[in-house]
Coordinates of N, CA and C and ligand atoms in Angstrom, one line a residue:
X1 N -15.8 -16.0 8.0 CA -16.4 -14.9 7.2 C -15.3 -14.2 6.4
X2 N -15.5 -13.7 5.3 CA -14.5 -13.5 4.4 C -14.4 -11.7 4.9
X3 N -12.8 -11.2 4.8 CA -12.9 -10.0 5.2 C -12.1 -9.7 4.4
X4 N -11.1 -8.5 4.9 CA -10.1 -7.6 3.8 C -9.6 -7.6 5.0
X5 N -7.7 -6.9 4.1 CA -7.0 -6.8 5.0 C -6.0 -5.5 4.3
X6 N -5.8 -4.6 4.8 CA -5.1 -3.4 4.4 C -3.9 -2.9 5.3
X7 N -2.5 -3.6 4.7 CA -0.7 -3.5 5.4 C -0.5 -2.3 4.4
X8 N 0.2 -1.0 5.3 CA 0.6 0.0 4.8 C 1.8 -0.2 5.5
X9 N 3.1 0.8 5.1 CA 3.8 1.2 5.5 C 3.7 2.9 5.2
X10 N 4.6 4.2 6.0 CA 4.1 5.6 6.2 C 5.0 5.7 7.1
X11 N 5.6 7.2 6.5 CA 7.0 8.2 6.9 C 6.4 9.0 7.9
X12 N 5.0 9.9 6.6 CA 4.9 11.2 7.2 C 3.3 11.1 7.3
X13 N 2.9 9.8 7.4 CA 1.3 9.6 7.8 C 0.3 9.8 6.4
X14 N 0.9 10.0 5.5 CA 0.2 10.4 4.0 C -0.1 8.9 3.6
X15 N 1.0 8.0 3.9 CA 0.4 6.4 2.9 C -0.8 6.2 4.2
X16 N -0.5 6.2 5.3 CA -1.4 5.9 6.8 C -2.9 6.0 6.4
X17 N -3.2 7.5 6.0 CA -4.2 7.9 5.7 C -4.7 7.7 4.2
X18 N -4.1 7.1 3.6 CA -5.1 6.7 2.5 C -5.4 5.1 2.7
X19 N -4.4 4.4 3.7 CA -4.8 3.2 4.1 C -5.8 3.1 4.9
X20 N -5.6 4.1 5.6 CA -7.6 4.5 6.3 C -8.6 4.8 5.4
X21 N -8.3 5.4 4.2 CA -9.4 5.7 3.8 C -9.9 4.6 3.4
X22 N -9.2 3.9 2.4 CA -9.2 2.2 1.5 C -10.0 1.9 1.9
X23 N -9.5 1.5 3.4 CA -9.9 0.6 4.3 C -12.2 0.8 4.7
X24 N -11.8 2.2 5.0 CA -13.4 2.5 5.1 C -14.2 2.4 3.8
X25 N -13.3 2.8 2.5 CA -14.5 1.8 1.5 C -14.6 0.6 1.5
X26 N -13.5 0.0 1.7 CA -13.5 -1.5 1.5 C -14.9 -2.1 2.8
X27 N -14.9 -1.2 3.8 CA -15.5 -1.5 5.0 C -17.6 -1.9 4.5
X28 N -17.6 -1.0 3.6 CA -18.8 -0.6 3.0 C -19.5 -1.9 3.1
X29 N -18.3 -3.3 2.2 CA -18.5 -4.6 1.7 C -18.4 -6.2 2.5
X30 N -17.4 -5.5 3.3 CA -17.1 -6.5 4.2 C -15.9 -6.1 5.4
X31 N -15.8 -7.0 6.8 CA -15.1 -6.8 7.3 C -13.6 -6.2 7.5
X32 N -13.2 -5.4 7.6 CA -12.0 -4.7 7.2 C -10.9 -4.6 8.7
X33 N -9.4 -5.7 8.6 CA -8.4 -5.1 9.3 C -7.4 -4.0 8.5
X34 N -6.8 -2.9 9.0 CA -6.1 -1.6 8.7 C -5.0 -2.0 9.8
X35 N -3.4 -2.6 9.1 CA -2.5 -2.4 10.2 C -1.2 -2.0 9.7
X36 N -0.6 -1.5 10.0 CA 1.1 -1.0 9.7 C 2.0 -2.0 9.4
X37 N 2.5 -2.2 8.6 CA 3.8 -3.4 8.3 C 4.5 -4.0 9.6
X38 N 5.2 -3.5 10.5 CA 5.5 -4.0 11.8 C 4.0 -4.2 12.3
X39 N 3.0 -3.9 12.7 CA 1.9 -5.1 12.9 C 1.5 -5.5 12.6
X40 N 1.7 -6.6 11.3 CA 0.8 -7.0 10.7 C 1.3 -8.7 10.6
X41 N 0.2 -9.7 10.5 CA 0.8 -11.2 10.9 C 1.9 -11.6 9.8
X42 N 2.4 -12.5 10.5 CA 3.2 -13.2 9.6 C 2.6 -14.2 8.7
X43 N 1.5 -14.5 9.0 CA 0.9 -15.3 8.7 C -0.9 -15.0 8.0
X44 N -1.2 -14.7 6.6 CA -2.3 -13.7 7.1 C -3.2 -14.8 6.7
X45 N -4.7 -14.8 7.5 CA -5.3 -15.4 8.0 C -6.3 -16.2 6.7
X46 N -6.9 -17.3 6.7 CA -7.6 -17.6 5.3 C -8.5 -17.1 5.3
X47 N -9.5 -16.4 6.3 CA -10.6 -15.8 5.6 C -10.6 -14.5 5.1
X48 N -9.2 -14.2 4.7 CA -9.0 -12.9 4.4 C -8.8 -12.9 2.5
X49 N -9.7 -12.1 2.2 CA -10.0 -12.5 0.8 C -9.2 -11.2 -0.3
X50 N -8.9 -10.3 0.4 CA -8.5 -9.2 0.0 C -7.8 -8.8 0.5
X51 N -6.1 -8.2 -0.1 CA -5.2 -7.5 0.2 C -4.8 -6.5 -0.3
X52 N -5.0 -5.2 0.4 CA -4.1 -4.3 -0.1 C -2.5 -3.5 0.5
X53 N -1.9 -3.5 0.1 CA -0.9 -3.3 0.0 C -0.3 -1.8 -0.2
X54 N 0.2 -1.1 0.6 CA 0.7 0.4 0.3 C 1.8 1.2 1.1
X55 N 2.6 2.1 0.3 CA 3.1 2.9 1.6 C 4.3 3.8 0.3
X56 N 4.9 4.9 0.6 CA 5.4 6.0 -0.2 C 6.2 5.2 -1.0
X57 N 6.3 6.0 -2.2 CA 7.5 5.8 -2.9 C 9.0 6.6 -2.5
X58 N 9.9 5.7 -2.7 CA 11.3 6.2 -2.1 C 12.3 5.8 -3.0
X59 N 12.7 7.0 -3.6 CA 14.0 6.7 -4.7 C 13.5 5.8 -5.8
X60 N 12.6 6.0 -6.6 CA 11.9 5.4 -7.4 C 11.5 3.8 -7.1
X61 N 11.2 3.3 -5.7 CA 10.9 2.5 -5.3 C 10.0 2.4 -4.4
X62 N 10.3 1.1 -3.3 CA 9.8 1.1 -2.3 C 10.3 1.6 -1.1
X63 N 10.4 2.5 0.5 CA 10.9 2.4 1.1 C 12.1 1.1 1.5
X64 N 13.4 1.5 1.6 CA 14.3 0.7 2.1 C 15.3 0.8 3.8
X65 N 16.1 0.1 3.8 CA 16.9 0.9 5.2 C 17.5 2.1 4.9
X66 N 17.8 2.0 3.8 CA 18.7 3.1 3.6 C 17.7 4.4 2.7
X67 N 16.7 4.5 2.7 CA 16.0 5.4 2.0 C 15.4 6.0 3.5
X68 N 15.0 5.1 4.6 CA 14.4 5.7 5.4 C 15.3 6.6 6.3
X69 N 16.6 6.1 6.6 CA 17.6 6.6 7.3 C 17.1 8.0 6.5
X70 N 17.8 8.1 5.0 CA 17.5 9.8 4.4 C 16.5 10.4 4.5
X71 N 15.4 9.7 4.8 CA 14.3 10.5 5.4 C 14.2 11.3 6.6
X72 N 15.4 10.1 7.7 CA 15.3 10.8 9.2 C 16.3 11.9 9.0
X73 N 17.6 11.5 8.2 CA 18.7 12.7 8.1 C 17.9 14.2 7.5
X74 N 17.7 13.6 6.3 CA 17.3 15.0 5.5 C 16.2 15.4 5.5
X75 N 14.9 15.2 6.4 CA 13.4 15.4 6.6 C 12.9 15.3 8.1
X76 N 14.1 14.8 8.7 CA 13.6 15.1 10.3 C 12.7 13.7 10.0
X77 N 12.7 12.8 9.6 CA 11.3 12.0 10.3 C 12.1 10.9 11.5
X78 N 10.8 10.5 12.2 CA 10.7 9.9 13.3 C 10.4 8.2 13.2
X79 N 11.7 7.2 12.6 CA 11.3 6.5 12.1 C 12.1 5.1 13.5
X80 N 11.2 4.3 14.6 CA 12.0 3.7 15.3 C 12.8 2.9 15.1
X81 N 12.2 2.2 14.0 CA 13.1 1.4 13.6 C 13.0 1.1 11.6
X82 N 14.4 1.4 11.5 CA 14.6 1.5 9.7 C 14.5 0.1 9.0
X83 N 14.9 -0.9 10.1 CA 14.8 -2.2 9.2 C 13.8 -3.2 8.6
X84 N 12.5 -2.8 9.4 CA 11.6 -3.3 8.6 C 10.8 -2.7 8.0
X85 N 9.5 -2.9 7.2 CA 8.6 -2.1 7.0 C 7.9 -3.0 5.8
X86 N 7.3 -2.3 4.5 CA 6.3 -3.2 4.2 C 6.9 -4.1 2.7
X87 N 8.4 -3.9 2.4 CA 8.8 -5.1 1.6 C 9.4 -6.0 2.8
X88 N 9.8 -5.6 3.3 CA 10.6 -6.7 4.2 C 9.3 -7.2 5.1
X89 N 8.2 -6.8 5.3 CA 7.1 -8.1 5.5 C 6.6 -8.8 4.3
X90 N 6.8 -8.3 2.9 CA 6.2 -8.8 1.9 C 7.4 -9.8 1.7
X91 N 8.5 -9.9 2.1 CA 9.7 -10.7 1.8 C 9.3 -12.2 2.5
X92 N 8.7 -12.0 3.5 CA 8.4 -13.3 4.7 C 6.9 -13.8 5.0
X93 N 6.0 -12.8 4.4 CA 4.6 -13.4 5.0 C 4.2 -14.5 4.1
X94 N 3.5 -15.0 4.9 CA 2.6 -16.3 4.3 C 1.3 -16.2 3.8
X95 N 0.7 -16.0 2.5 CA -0.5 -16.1 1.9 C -1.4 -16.9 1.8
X96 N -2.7 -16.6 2.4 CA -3.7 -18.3 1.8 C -3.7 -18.6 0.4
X97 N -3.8 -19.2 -0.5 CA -4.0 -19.7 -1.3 C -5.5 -18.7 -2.2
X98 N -5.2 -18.6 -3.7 CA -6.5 -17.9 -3.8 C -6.6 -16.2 -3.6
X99 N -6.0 -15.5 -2.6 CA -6.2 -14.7 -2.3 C -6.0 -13.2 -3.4
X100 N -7.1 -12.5 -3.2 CA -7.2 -11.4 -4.4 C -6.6 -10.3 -3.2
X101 N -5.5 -9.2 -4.6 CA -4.7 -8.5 -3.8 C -4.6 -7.2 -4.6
X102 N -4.6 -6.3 -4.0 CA -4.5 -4.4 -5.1 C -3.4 -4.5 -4.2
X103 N -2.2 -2.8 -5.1 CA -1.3 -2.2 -4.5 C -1.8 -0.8 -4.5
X104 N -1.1 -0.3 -3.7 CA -1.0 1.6 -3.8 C 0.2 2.0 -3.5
X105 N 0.6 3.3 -4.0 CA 1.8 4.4 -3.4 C 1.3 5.7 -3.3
X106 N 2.2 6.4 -2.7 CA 1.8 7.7 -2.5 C 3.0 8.2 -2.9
X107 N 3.0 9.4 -3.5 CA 4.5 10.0 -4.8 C 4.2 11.5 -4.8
X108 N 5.2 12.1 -5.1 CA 5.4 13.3 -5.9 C 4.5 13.4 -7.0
X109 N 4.0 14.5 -7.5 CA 3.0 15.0 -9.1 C 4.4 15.0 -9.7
X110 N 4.6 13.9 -10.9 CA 5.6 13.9 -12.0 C 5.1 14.1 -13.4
X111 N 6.0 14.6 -14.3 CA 5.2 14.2 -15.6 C 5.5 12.7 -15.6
X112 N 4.4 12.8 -17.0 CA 3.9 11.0 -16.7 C 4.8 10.2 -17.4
X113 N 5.7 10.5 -18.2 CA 7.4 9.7 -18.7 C 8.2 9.3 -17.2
X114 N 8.1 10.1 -16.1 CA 9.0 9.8 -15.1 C 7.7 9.0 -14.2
X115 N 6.2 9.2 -14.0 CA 5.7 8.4 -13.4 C 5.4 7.0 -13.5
X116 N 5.7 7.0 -14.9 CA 5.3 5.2 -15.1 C 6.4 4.6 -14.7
X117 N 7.9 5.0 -14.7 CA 8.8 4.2 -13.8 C 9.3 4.6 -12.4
X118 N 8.5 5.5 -11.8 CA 8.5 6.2 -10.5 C 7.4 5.4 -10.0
X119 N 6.8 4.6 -9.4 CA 6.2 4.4 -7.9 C 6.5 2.9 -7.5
X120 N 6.3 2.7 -6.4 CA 6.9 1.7 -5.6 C 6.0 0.5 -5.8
X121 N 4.4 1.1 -6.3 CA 3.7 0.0 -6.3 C 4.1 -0.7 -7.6
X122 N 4.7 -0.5 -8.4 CA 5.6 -2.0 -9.4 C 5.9 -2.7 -8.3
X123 N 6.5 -2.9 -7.6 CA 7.5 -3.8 -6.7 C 6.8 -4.3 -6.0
X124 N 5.4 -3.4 -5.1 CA 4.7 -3.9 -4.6 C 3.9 -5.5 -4.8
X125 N 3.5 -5.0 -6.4 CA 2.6 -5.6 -7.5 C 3.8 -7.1 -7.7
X126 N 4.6 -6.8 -7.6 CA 5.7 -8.1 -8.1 C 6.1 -8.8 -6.9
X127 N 6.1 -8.1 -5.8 CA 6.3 -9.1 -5.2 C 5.2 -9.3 -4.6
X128 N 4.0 -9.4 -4.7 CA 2.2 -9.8 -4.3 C 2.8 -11.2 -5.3
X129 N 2.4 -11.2 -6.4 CA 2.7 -12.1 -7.6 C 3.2 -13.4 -7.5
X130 N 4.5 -12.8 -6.6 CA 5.6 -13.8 -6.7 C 5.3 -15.0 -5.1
X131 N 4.4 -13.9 -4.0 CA 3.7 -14.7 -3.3 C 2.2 -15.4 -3.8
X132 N 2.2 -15.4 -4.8 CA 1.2 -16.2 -5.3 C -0.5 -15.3 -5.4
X133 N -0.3 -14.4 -5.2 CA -1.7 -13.5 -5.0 C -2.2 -13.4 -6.3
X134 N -3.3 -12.9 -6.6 CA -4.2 -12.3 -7.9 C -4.5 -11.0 -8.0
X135 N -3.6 -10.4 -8.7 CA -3.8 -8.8 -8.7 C -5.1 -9.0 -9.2
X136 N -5.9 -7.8 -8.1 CA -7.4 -7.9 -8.7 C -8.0 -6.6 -8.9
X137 N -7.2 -5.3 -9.3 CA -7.1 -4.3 -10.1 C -5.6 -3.7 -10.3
X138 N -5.3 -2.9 -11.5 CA -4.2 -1.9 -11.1 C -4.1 -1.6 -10.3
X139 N -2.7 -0.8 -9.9 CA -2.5 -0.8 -8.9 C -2.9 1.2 -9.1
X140 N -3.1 1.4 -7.7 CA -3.2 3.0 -7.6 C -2.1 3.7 -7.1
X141 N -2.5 5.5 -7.4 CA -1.2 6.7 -7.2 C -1.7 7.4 -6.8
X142 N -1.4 7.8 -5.4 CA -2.3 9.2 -4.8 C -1.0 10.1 -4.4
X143 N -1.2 11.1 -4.6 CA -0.3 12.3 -5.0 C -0.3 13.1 -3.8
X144 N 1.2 13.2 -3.1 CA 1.5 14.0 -2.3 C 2.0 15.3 -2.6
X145 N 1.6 16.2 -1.9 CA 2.6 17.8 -2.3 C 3.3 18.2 -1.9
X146 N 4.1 17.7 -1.0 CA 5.2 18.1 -0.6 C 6.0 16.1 -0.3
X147 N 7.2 16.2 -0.2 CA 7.8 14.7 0.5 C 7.4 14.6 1.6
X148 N 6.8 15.8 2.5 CA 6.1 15.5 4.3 C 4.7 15.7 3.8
X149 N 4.1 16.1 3.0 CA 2.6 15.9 2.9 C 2.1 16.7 2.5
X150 N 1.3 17.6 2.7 CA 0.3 16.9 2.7 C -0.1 15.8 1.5
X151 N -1.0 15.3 1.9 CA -1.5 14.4 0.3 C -2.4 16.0 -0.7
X152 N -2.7 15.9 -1.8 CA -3.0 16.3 -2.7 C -4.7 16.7 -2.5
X153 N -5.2 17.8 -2.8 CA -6.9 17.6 -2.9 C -7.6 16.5 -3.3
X154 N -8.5 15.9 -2.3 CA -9.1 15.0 -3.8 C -8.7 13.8 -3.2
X155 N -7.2 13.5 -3.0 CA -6.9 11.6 -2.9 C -7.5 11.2 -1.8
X156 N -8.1 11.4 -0.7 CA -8.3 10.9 0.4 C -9.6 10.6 -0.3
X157 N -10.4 11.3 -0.8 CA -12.3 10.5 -1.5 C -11.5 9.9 -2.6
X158 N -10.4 9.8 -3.2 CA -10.5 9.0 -4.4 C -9.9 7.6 -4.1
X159 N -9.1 7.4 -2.5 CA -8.7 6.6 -1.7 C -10.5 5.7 -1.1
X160 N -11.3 6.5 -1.0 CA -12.5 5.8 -0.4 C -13.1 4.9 -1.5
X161 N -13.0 5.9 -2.5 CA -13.8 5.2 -3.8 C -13.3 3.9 -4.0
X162 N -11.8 4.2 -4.3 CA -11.0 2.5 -4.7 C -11.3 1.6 -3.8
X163 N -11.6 2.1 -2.2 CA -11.8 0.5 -1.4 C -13.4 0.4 -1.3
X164 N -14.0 1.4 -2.2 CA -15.9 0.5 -2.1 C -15.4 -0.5 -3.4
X165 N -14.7 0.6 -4.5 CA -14.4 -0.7 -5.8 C -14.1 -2.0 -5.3
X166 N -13.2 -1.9 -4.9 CA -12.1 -3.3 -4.7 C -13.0 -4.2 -3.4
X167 N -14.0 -3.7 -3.0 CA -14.6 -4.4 -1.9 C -16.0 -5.0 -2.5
X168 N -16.4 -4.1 -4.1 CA -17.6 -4.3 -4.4 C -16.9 -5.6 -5.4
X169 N -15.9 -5.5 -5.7 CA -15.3 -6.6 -6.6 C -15.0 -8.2 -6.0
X170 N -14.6 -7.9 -4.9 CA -14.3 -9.3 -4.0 C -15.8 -9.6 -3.8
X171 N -16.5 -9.2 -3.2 CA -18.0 -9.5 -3.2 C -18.8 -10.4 -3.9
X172 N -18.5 -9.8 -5.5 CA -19.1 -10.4 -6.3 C -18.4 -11.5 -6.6
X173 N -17.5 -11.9 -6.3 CA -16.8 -13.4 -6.4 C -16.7 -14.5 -5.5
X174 N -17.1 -15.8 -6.6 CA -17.1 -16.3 -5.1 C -15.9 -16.9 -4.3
X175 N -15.9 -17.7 -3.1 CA -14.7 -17.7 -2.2 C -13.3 -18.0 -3.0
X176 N -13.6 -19.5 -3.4 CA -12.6 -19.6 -4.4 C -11.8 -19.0 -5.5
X177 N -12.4 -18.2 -6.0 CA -12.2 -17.2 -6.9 C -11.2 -16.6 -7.2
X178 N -10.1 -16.3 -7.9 CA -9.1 -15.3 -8.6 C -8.8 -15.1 -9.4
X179 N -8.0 -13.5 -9.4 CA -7.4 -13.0 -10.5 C -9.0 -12.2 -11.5
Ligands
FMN1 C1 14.1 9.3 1.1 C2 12.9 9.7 0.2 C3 13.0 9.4 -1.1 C4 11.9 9.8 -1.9 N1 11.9 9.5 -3.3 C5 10.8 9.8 -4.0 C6 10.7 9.4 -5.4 O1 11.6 8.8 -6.0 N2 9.6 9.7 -6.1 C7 8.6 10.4 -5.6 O2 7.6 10.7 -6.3 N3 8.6 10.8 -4.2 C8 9.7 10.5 -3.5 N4 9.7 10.9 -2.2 C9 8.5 11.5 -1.6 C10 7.6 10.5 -0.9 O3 6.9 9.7 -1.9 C11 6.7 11.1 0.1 O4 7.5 11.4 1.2 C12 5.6 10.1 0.5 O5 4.8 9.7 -0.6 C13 4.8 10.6 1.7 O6 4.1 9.4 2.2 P1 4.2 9.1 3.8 O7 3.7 10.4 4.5 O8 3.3 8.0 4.0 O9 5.6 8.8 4.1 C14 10.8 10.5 -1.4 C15 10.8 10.8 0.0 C16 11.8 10.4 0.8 C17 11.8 10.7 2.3

């Protein structure tokens, strides 16, 4: 049975929670796993028809080792271990073939000259691609207000909306289907 599958990576629990949110629209459509980059398979499974993909932007990118260390130095976060997270599972996992995939980030409110080359989900989006995936909408930006959080008014329902979209979209296609 075809389901979805939603890999976050999360500092200060802000990407966590909109990967929950995703996750519960996506739920609306079809079966939904929600796991963190260190749990999530190496291997992701073929009836999984949908991937999303998310977690903060860091230094106009994606979380790195050396972006999270500055997070634990200069933010106090509580991170056990810096070396992996959700590029470095996107570096190694295995995709079924076919598989339709969204990205997200969670960022700072910038003007929009610094936002279009500020969020992580470019990289995200490129390296989905480069494992052979079908971006199967843009990618999303849900806006934090502080670098610890909270998220912004608003993103957590506009986090639900995107996973009934992206769940009402895999739906309508059939198994073979991408892009
Ligand atoms: C080391 C570090 C670098 C950051 N760099 C950026 C940045 O370049 N642009 C931005 O919009 N936010 C930046 N932020 C803020 C993060 O995007 C914010 O902490 C994150 O979205 C919160 O999500 P989380 O709670 O899931 O970690 C940075 C935060 C940290 C800790």
């Amino acid at each position: 049975m075809a389901r979805a599958l939603v890999v976050y990576e999360s500092v200060f629990g802000d990407a966590k929670q909109i990967a929950l949110a995703i996750a519960e629209g996506l739920a609306t459509r079809l079966p939904v796993d929600v796991v963190s980059a260190r749990d999530a398979p190496a291997q992701v499974p073929a009836e999984v028809r949908m991937l999303v993909v998310g977690g903060p932007t860091h230094a106009f990118g994606m979380p790195e080792e050396a972006t999270r260390e500055s997070a634990i130095e200069d933010h106090g976060a509580e991170i056990p271990d810096t070396s992996f997270g959700l590029h470095e599972w996107l570096d190694t996992v295995q995709l079924p073939p076919h598989i339709n995939a969204a990205a997200f980030d969670t960022r700072m409110d910038h003007p929009t000259l610094i936002t279009k080359l500020d969020h992580a989900a470019r990289i995200e989006e490129k390296l989905l691609r480069g494992l052979g995936a079908a971006l199967a909408a843009p990618a999303e930006h849900f806006v934090v207000v502080d670098p610890e959080g909270p998220l912004a008014d608003g993103e957590e329902d506009r986090a639900r909306r995107w996973g009934t979209a992206l769940g009402e979209l895999v739906a309508a296609r059939p198994a073979n289907a991408s892009g």
